[in-house]
Amino acid sequence: MSLSRWVVVGYARSEGFGRNIYKVTGNTDINTDSSSFSSMADMSLTFTPKRSMVYVNFSASGTMDKGGNSDAQGYAAFRMMNGATQIAGTTTIATDRSFSVSGSGGIAFYDSGGKSSNYFDNETITSTYNPVNPADKVSVSFSFFNTESTFDGLMIYNGPNASFPLLSSGSNYNYYACPNGAYTGTGLYSAQGKTFTSTDASGALTFVFTSDTNTRRAGWEASVTSSIAGPPTSGYSLDTAWNTGFTMYPVQVTPGVETIISIQWLRDGNPGLPKVLRNNVNTNRQRSHRNLTIID
């Protein structure tokens, strides 16, 4: 025979919550570009309460997008309204991180002598450029190129090392410091004015330069950039998520009198901060939503 005892440590009074539930869900993409409060689309309920206290649940999430290719951080403020009276407020933060992936800039790529000196004799130098982001492709553009023709050559490989396919110049000197396919000299097989873009899955390019025992030249000057595969683009943005809400927030009302509970929002008004805070309900359901529920 066993004896069981139950001890009540707490309980919820069900009579404190009504059986009437009013609910609305946002089903359109919305944004705000205002530093003054305005109504949040679909976030309003009109009802006639049966009790003197109702409980409000509100939740919303979305992303922040400043637009353009620049970094930003900002805030969105939300407030709950009973008619024209504010009864609660909250603020959320989000960031918009943008990365430049193409353009006239880039990393300078020189021979061993740098911008103003000749390269050295008896060199074998390997340089590999990898994209920061996996989806990107490295491009290298040569604005100047001058090596000892036939005897000092630059080999370019479509991948992260010299075992990958050669991007050949078409030369066929077959010299130890200027193998077949090397870029060399200032004429037909020069790299000057040419741009090389990786098509390898890694997005990388590898350069191997070899010089022989004598006769040095000015070398080369090039710019290394990284661009997204596919159509040209000037940048892309990483728009981070935000979320906010109220849970079982008690609101005093007058029984039998029509009541309007609504949500308003604004963006942070400081200069330089984001223009748009977006709630992508249709296009990104897994992380964006907004709904308002009232329990009477």
Short mmCIF file of C-alpha atoms in Angstrom, two decimals:
data_model
loop_
_atom_site.label_atom_id
_atom_site.label_comp_id
_atom_site.label_asym_id
_atom_site.label_seq_id
_atom_site.Cartn_x
_atom_site.Cartn_y
_atom_site.Cartn_z
CA MET A 1 0.00 0.00 0.00
CA SER A 2 1.32 3.44 -0.88
CA LEU A 3 0.23 6.87 0.19
CA SER A 4 0.42 9.83 -2.17
CA ARG A 5 0.10 13.44 -1.15
CA TRP A 6 -0.41 16.45 -3.40
CA VAL A 7 0.64 19.92 -2.35
CA VAL A 8 -0.74 22.96 -4.18
CA VAL A 9 2.08 25.44 -4.77
CA GLY A 10 0.15 27.79 -7.03
CA TYR A 11 -2.87 28.05 -9.25
CA ALA A 12 -4.35 30.22 -11.95
CA ARG A 13 -7.78 31.74 -11.55
CA SER A 14 -9.54 30.96 -14.79
CA GLU A 15 -12.31 33.39 -13.97
CA GLY A 16 -9.78 36.20 -14.39
CA PHE A 17 -9.67 35.63 -18.14
CA GLY A 18 -12.66 35.82 -20.40
CA ARG A 19 -13.73 33.47 -23.13
CA ASN A 20 -13.99 36.14 -25.80
CA ILE A 21 -10.91 36.32 -27.98
CA TYR A 22 -10.38 38.94 -30.67
CA LYS A 23 -7.51 38.48 -33.06
CA VAL A 24 -6.03 40.01 -36.18
CA THR A 25 -2.92 39.04 -38.16
CA GLY A 26 -0.99 41.21 -40.59
CA ASN A 27 -0.91 39.73 -44.08
CA THR A 28 0.87 42.37 -46.16
CA ASP A 29 4.42 43.66 -46.36
CA ILE A 30 4.68 47.01 -44.62
CA ASN A 31 7.35 49.57 -43.80
CA THR A 32 7.65 52.92 -42.10
CA ASP A 33 9.76 55.88 -43.15
CA SER A 34 8.49 58.25 -40.51
CA SER A 35 9.98 59.58 -37.28
CA SER A 36 6.43 60.22 -36.00
CA PHE A 37 4.08 57.51 -34.77
CA SER A 38 1.63 56.13 -37.30
CA SER A 39 -0.78 53.22 -37.29
CA MET A 40 0.73 49.81 -37.97
CA ALA A 41 -1.22 48.22 -40.82
CA ASP A 42 -3.84 45.67 -39.68
CA MET A 43 -2.88 46.07 -36.01
CA SER A 44 -6.19 47.45 -34.70
CA LEU A 45 -9.17 45.78 -33.04
CA THR A 46 -12.56 47.33 -32.34
CA PHE A 47 -14.72 45.45 -29.82
CA THR A 48 -17.19 45.92 -26.97
CA PRO A 49 -15.68 44.50 -23.78
CA LYS A 50 -17.70 42.49 -21.29
CA ARG A 51 -15.23 42.95 -18.46
CA SER A 52 -13.38 45.87 -16.92
CA MET A 53 -9.97 44.34 -17.66
CA VAL A 54 -8.78 42.81 -20.92
CA TYR A 55 -5.40 41.26 -21.72
CA VAL A 56 -3.48 42.19 -24.85
CA ASN A 57 -0.90 40.12 -26.71
CA PHE A 58 1.04 41.74 -29.53
CA SER A 59 4.05 40.44 -31.42
CA ALA A 60 5.88 41.54 -34.54
CA SER A 61 9.15 40.75 -36.26
CA GLY A 62 10.82 41.75 -39.48
CA THR A 63 14.01 43.16 -40.95
CA MET A 64 15.66 46.56 -41.19
CA ASP A 65 16.78 47.91 -44.56
CA LYS A 66 18.44 51.29 -44.91
CA GLY A 67 18.81 50.98 -48.67
CA GLY A 68 21.97 51.49 -50.69
CA ASN A 69 25.34 50.04 -49.77
CA SER A 70 26.19 51.51 -46.39
CA ASP A 71 26.07 50.30 -42.83
CA ALA A 72 23.39 51.46 -40.43
CA GLN A 73 21.93 50.76 -37.05
CA GLY A 74 18.63 52.05 -35.83
CA TYR A 75 15.57 51.65 -33.71
CA ALA A 76 11.86 51.19 -34.15
CA ALA A 77 9.48 52.26 -31.41
CA PHE A 78 6.05 50.72 -30.85
CA ARG A 79 3.19 51.83 -28.65
CA MET A 80 -0.15 50.34 -27.69
CA MET A 81 -3.11 52.70 -27.86
CA ASN A 82 -6.53 52.62 -26.21
CA GLY A 83 -8.31 55.00 -28.51
CA ALA A 84 -6.10 58.11 -28.49
CA THR A 85 -4.36 57.25 -25.21
CA GLN A 86 -1.00 55.49 -25.03
CA ILE A 87 -1.02 52.64 -22.53
CA ALA A 88 2.30 50.89 -23.23
CA GLY A 89 5.45 51.26 -25.32
CA THR A 90 8.52 49.32 -26.41
CA THR A 91 11.58 49.80 -28.61
CA THR A 92 13.56 47.36 -30.73
CA ILE A 93 16.92 47.60 -32.46
CA ALA A 94 18.13 46.27 -35.79
CA THR A 95 21.15 46.70 -38.03
CA ASP A 96 21.70 46.78 -41.77
CA ARG A 97 25.16 45.56 -42.71
CA SER A 98 26.26 46.15 -46.30
CA PHE A 99 29.35 44.93 -48.09
CA SER A 100 30.98 46.45 -51.17
CA VAL A 101 31.80 43.65 -53.59
CA SER A 102 32.83 45.40 -56.77
CA GLY A 103 33.84 48.76 -58.13
CA SER A 104 36.95 50.70 -59.05
CA GLY A 105 38.73 50.08 -55.76
CA GLY A 106 40.08 46.75 -54.63
CA ILE A 107 43.36 45.40 -53.28
CA ALA A 108 46.54 46.50 -55.06
CA PHE A 109 48.57 43.61 -56.49
CA TYR A 110 52.21 44.33 -57.41
CA ASP A 111 55.31 42.35 -58.25
CA SER A 112 58.03 42.05 -55.58
CA GLY A 113 59.41 45.50 -56.43
CA GLY A 114 56.16 47.22 -55.56
CA LYS A 115 54.77 50.20 -57.41
CA SER A 116 58.06 51.98 -58.12
CA SER A 117 60.85 49.36 -58.32
CA ASN A 118 61.76 46.40 -60.50
CA TYR A 119 61.20 42.83 -59.40
CA PHE A 120 64.19 40.65 -58.45
CA ASP A 121 66.18 37.91 -60.18
CA ASN A 122 65.73 34.23 -59.36
CA GLU A 123 62.22 34.59 -58.00
CA THR A 124 59.42 32.09 -57.77
CA ILE A 125 56.51 33.75 -56.01
CA THR A 126 53.01 32.33 -55.62
CA SER A 127 50.07 34.60 -54.74
CA THR A 128 46.53 33.30 -54.18
CA TYR A 129 43.46 35.49 -53.75
CA ASN A 130 40.35 34.02 -52.16
CA PRO A 131 36.97 35.75 -51.88
CA VAL A 132 35.82 36.73 -48.40
CA ASN A 133 32.35 35.36 -49.10
CA PRO A 134 31.87 31.87 -50.58
CA ALA A 135 29.49 32.98 -53.33
CA ASP A 136 31.88 35.63 -54.66
CA LYS A 137 34.40 35.40 -57.50
CA VAL A 138 37.82 37.07 -57.47
CA SER A 139 38.70 39.33 -60.41
CA VAL A 140 42.14 40.77 -61.16
CA SER A 141 42.63 43.63 -63.62
CA PHE A 142 46.10 44.57 -64.87
CA SER A 143 46.61 48.27 -65.59
CA PHE A 144 50.35 47.81 -66.25
CA PHE A 145 52.51 44.82 -67.17
CA ASN A 146 56.18 44.63 -68.18
CA THR A 147 58.39 41.58 -67.63
CA GLU A 148 61.42 40.37 -69.55
CA SER A 149 59.83 38.92 -72.65
CA THR A 150 60.38 35.21 -73.22
CA PHE A 151 62.41 34.75 -70.01
CA ASP A 152 60.31 35.98 -67.05
CA GLY A 153 56.69 34.84 -66.93
CA LEU A 154 53.51 35.02 -64.87
CA MET A 155 51.24 31.97 -64.80
CA ILE A 156 47.58 32.43 -63.82
CA TYR A 157 45.46 29.54 -62.52
CA ASN A 158 41.70 29.35 -62.20
CA GLY A 159 41.52 28.13 -58.60
CA PRO A 160 43.18 28.13 -55.16
CA ASN A 161 46.53 26.62 -56.26
CA ALA A 162 48.68 25.81 -59.29
CA SER A 163 47.08 22.40 -59.84
CA PHE A 164 43.98 24.10 -61.24
CA PRO A 165 43.44 24.94 -64.93
CA LEU A 166 45.81 27.46 -66.48
CA LEU A 167 44.39 30.68 -67.89
CA SER A 168 46.82 30.65 -70.78
CA SER A 169 48.25 33.60 -72.68
CA GLY A 170 48.93 31.36 -75.65
CA SER A 171 52.69 31.81 -75.39
CA ASN A 172 54.90 28.78 -76.11
CA TYR A 173 58.43 29.71 -75.06
CA ASN A 174 58.83 26.57 -72.95
CA TYR A 175 61.52 28.20 -70.79
CA TYR A 176 61.88 27.24 -67.12
CA ALA A 177 61.09 30.79 -65.99
CA CYS A 178 58.55 31.37 -68.74
CA PRO A 179 56.57 28.15 -69.30
CA ASN A 180 54.06 27.70 -72.07
CA GLY A 181 50.99 29.82 -71.39
CA ALA A 182 52.83 32.42 -69.29
CA TYR A 183 52.15 36.15 -69.57
CA THR A 184 55.37 37.90 -70.49
CA GLY A 185 56.80 41.07 -72.04
CA THR A 186 54.86 44.07 -73.28
CA GLY A 187 53.52 42.75 -76.55
CA LEU A 188 51.17 39.97 -77.63
CA TYR A 189 51.50 37.97 -74.42
CA SER A 190 51.35 40.86 -71.96
CA ALA A 191 48.63 40.89 -69.29
CA GLN A 192 48.24 44.67 -69.49
CA GLY A 193 44.65 45.75 -70.03
CA LYS A 194 43.31 42.28 -69.27
CA THR A 195 40.93 41.19 -66.51
CA PHE A 196 40.85 37.65 -65.14
CA THR A 197 37.84 36.38 -63.21
CA SER A 198 37.67 33.05 -61.44
CA THR A 199 35.04 30.58 -62.60
CA ASP A 200 36.12 27.94 -60.10
CA ALA A 201 33.75 26.93 -57.28
CA SER A 202 36.24 28.36 -54.77
CA GLY A 203 36.13 31.77 -56.46
CA ALA A 204 39.94 31.97 -56.16
CA LEU A 205 42.77 32.88 -58.54
CA THR A 206 46.42 31.83 -58.17
CA PHE A 207 49.44 33.64 -59.67
CA VAL A 208 52.93 32.14 -60.00
CA PHE A 209 55.73 34.45 -61.15
CA THR A 210 59.19 33.19 -62.06
CA SER A 211 62.24 35.25 -63.07
CA ASP A 212 65.57 33.98 -64.32
CA THR A 213 69.10 34.98 -63.35
CA ASN A 214 69.32 38.41 -65.01
CA THR A 215 67.53 41.35 -66.66
CA ARG A 216 64.80 42.76 -64.46
CA ARG A 217 61.81 44.85 -65.50
CA ALA A 218 59.18 47.04 -63.81
CA GLY A 219 56.76 44.14 -63.28
CA TRP A 220 53.05 44.84 -62.96
CA GLU A 221 50.30 46.76 -61.26
CA ALA A 222 46.86 45.21 -60.83
CA SER A 223 43.69 45.55 -58.77
CA VAL A 224 41.99 42.63 -57.03
CA THR A 225 38.24 42.80 -56.44
CA SER A 226 35.57 40.34 -55.43
CA SER A 227 32.19 40.22 -57.10
CA ILE A 228 29.06 38.09 -56.81
CA ALA A 229 28.71 35.46 -59.50
CA GLY A 230 26.10 36.24 -62.11
CA PRO A 231 24.87 39.68 -63.23
CA PRO A 232 27.06 42.67 -62.24
CA THR A 233 26.24 44.21 -58.90
CA SER A 234 27.62 47.01 -56.78
CA GLY A 235 26.91 45.48 -53.40
CA TYR A 236 24.59 43.52 -51.21
CA SER A 237 23.06 43.90 -47.78
CA LEU A 238 22.59 41.72 -44.76
CA ASP A 239 19.41 42.95 -43.10
CA THR A 240 19.19 41.63 -39.57
CA ALA A 241 15.97 40.63 -37.88
CA TRP A 242 14.11 42.46 -35.14
CA ASN A 243 11.24 41.40 -32.92
CA THR A 244 9.12 43.01 -30.25
CA GLY A 245 5.81 42.64 -28.45
CA PHE A 246 3.62 42.68 -25.34
CA THR A 247 2.47 39.54 -23.52
CA MET A 248 -0.78 39.40 -21.50
CA TYR A 249 -0.64 43.13 -20.95
CA PRO A 250 -3.58 44.21 -18.70
CA VAL A 251 -5.68 47.08 -20.02
CA GLN A 252 -8.53 48.68 -18.09
CA VAL A 253 -11.66 49.25 -20.17
CA THR A 254 -15.32 50.12 -19.64
CA PRO A 255 -17.71 47.17 -20.08
CA GLY A 256 -20.34 47.73 -22.75
CA VAL A 257 -18.49 50.65 -24.37
CA GLU A 258 -16.94 50.23 -27.82
CA THR A 259 -13.15 50.17 -27.49
CA ILE A 260 -10.34 50.42 -30.03
CA ILE A 261 -6.96 48.86 -29.18
CA SER A 262 -4.27 49.52 -31.78
CA ILE A 263 -0.52 49.48 -32.34
CA GLN A 264 1.47 52.40 -33.71
CA TRP A 265 5.14 52.54 -34.72
CA LEU A 266 7.91 54.84 -35.91
CA ARG A 267 11.51 54.65 -37.03
CA ASP A 268 14.32 56.32 -35.11
CA GLY A 269 14.48 59.94 -36.23
CA ASN A 270 18.21 60.54 -35.82
CA PRO A 271 20.06 61.55 -39.01
CA GLY A 272 21.94 58.78 -40.75
CA LEU A 273 19.93 55.97 -39.23
CA PRO A 274 17.73 53.60 -41.21
CA LYS A 275 14.90 54.84 -43.35
CA VAL A 276 12.92 51.64 -43.43
CA LEU A 277 11.94 48.94 -40.98
CA ARG A 278 10.19 46.24 -42.88
CA ASN A 279 7.90 43.45 -41.75
CA ASN A 280 8.02 40.90 -44.57
CA VAL A 281 4.95 38.85 -43.81
CA ASN A 282 4.37 37.38 -47.26
CA THR A 283 7.92 37.01 -48.50
CA ASN A 284 9.61 35.74 -45.36
CA ARG A 285 7.06 34.04 -43.17
CA GLN A 286 9.56 31.98 -41.23
CA ARG A 287 11.00 35.00 -39.44
CA SER A 288 8.47 37.78 -39.94
CA HIS A 289 4.98 38.23 -38.61
CA ARG A 290 2.68 40.56 -36.71
CA ASN A 291 -0.45 39.80 -34.77
CA LEU A 292 -2.67 41.35 -32.13
CA THR A 293 -4.85 39.32 -29.77
CA ILE A 294 -7.20 40.54 -27.04
CA ILE A 295 -8.67 38.28 -24.37
CA ASP A 296 -11.85 39.63 -22.78
#
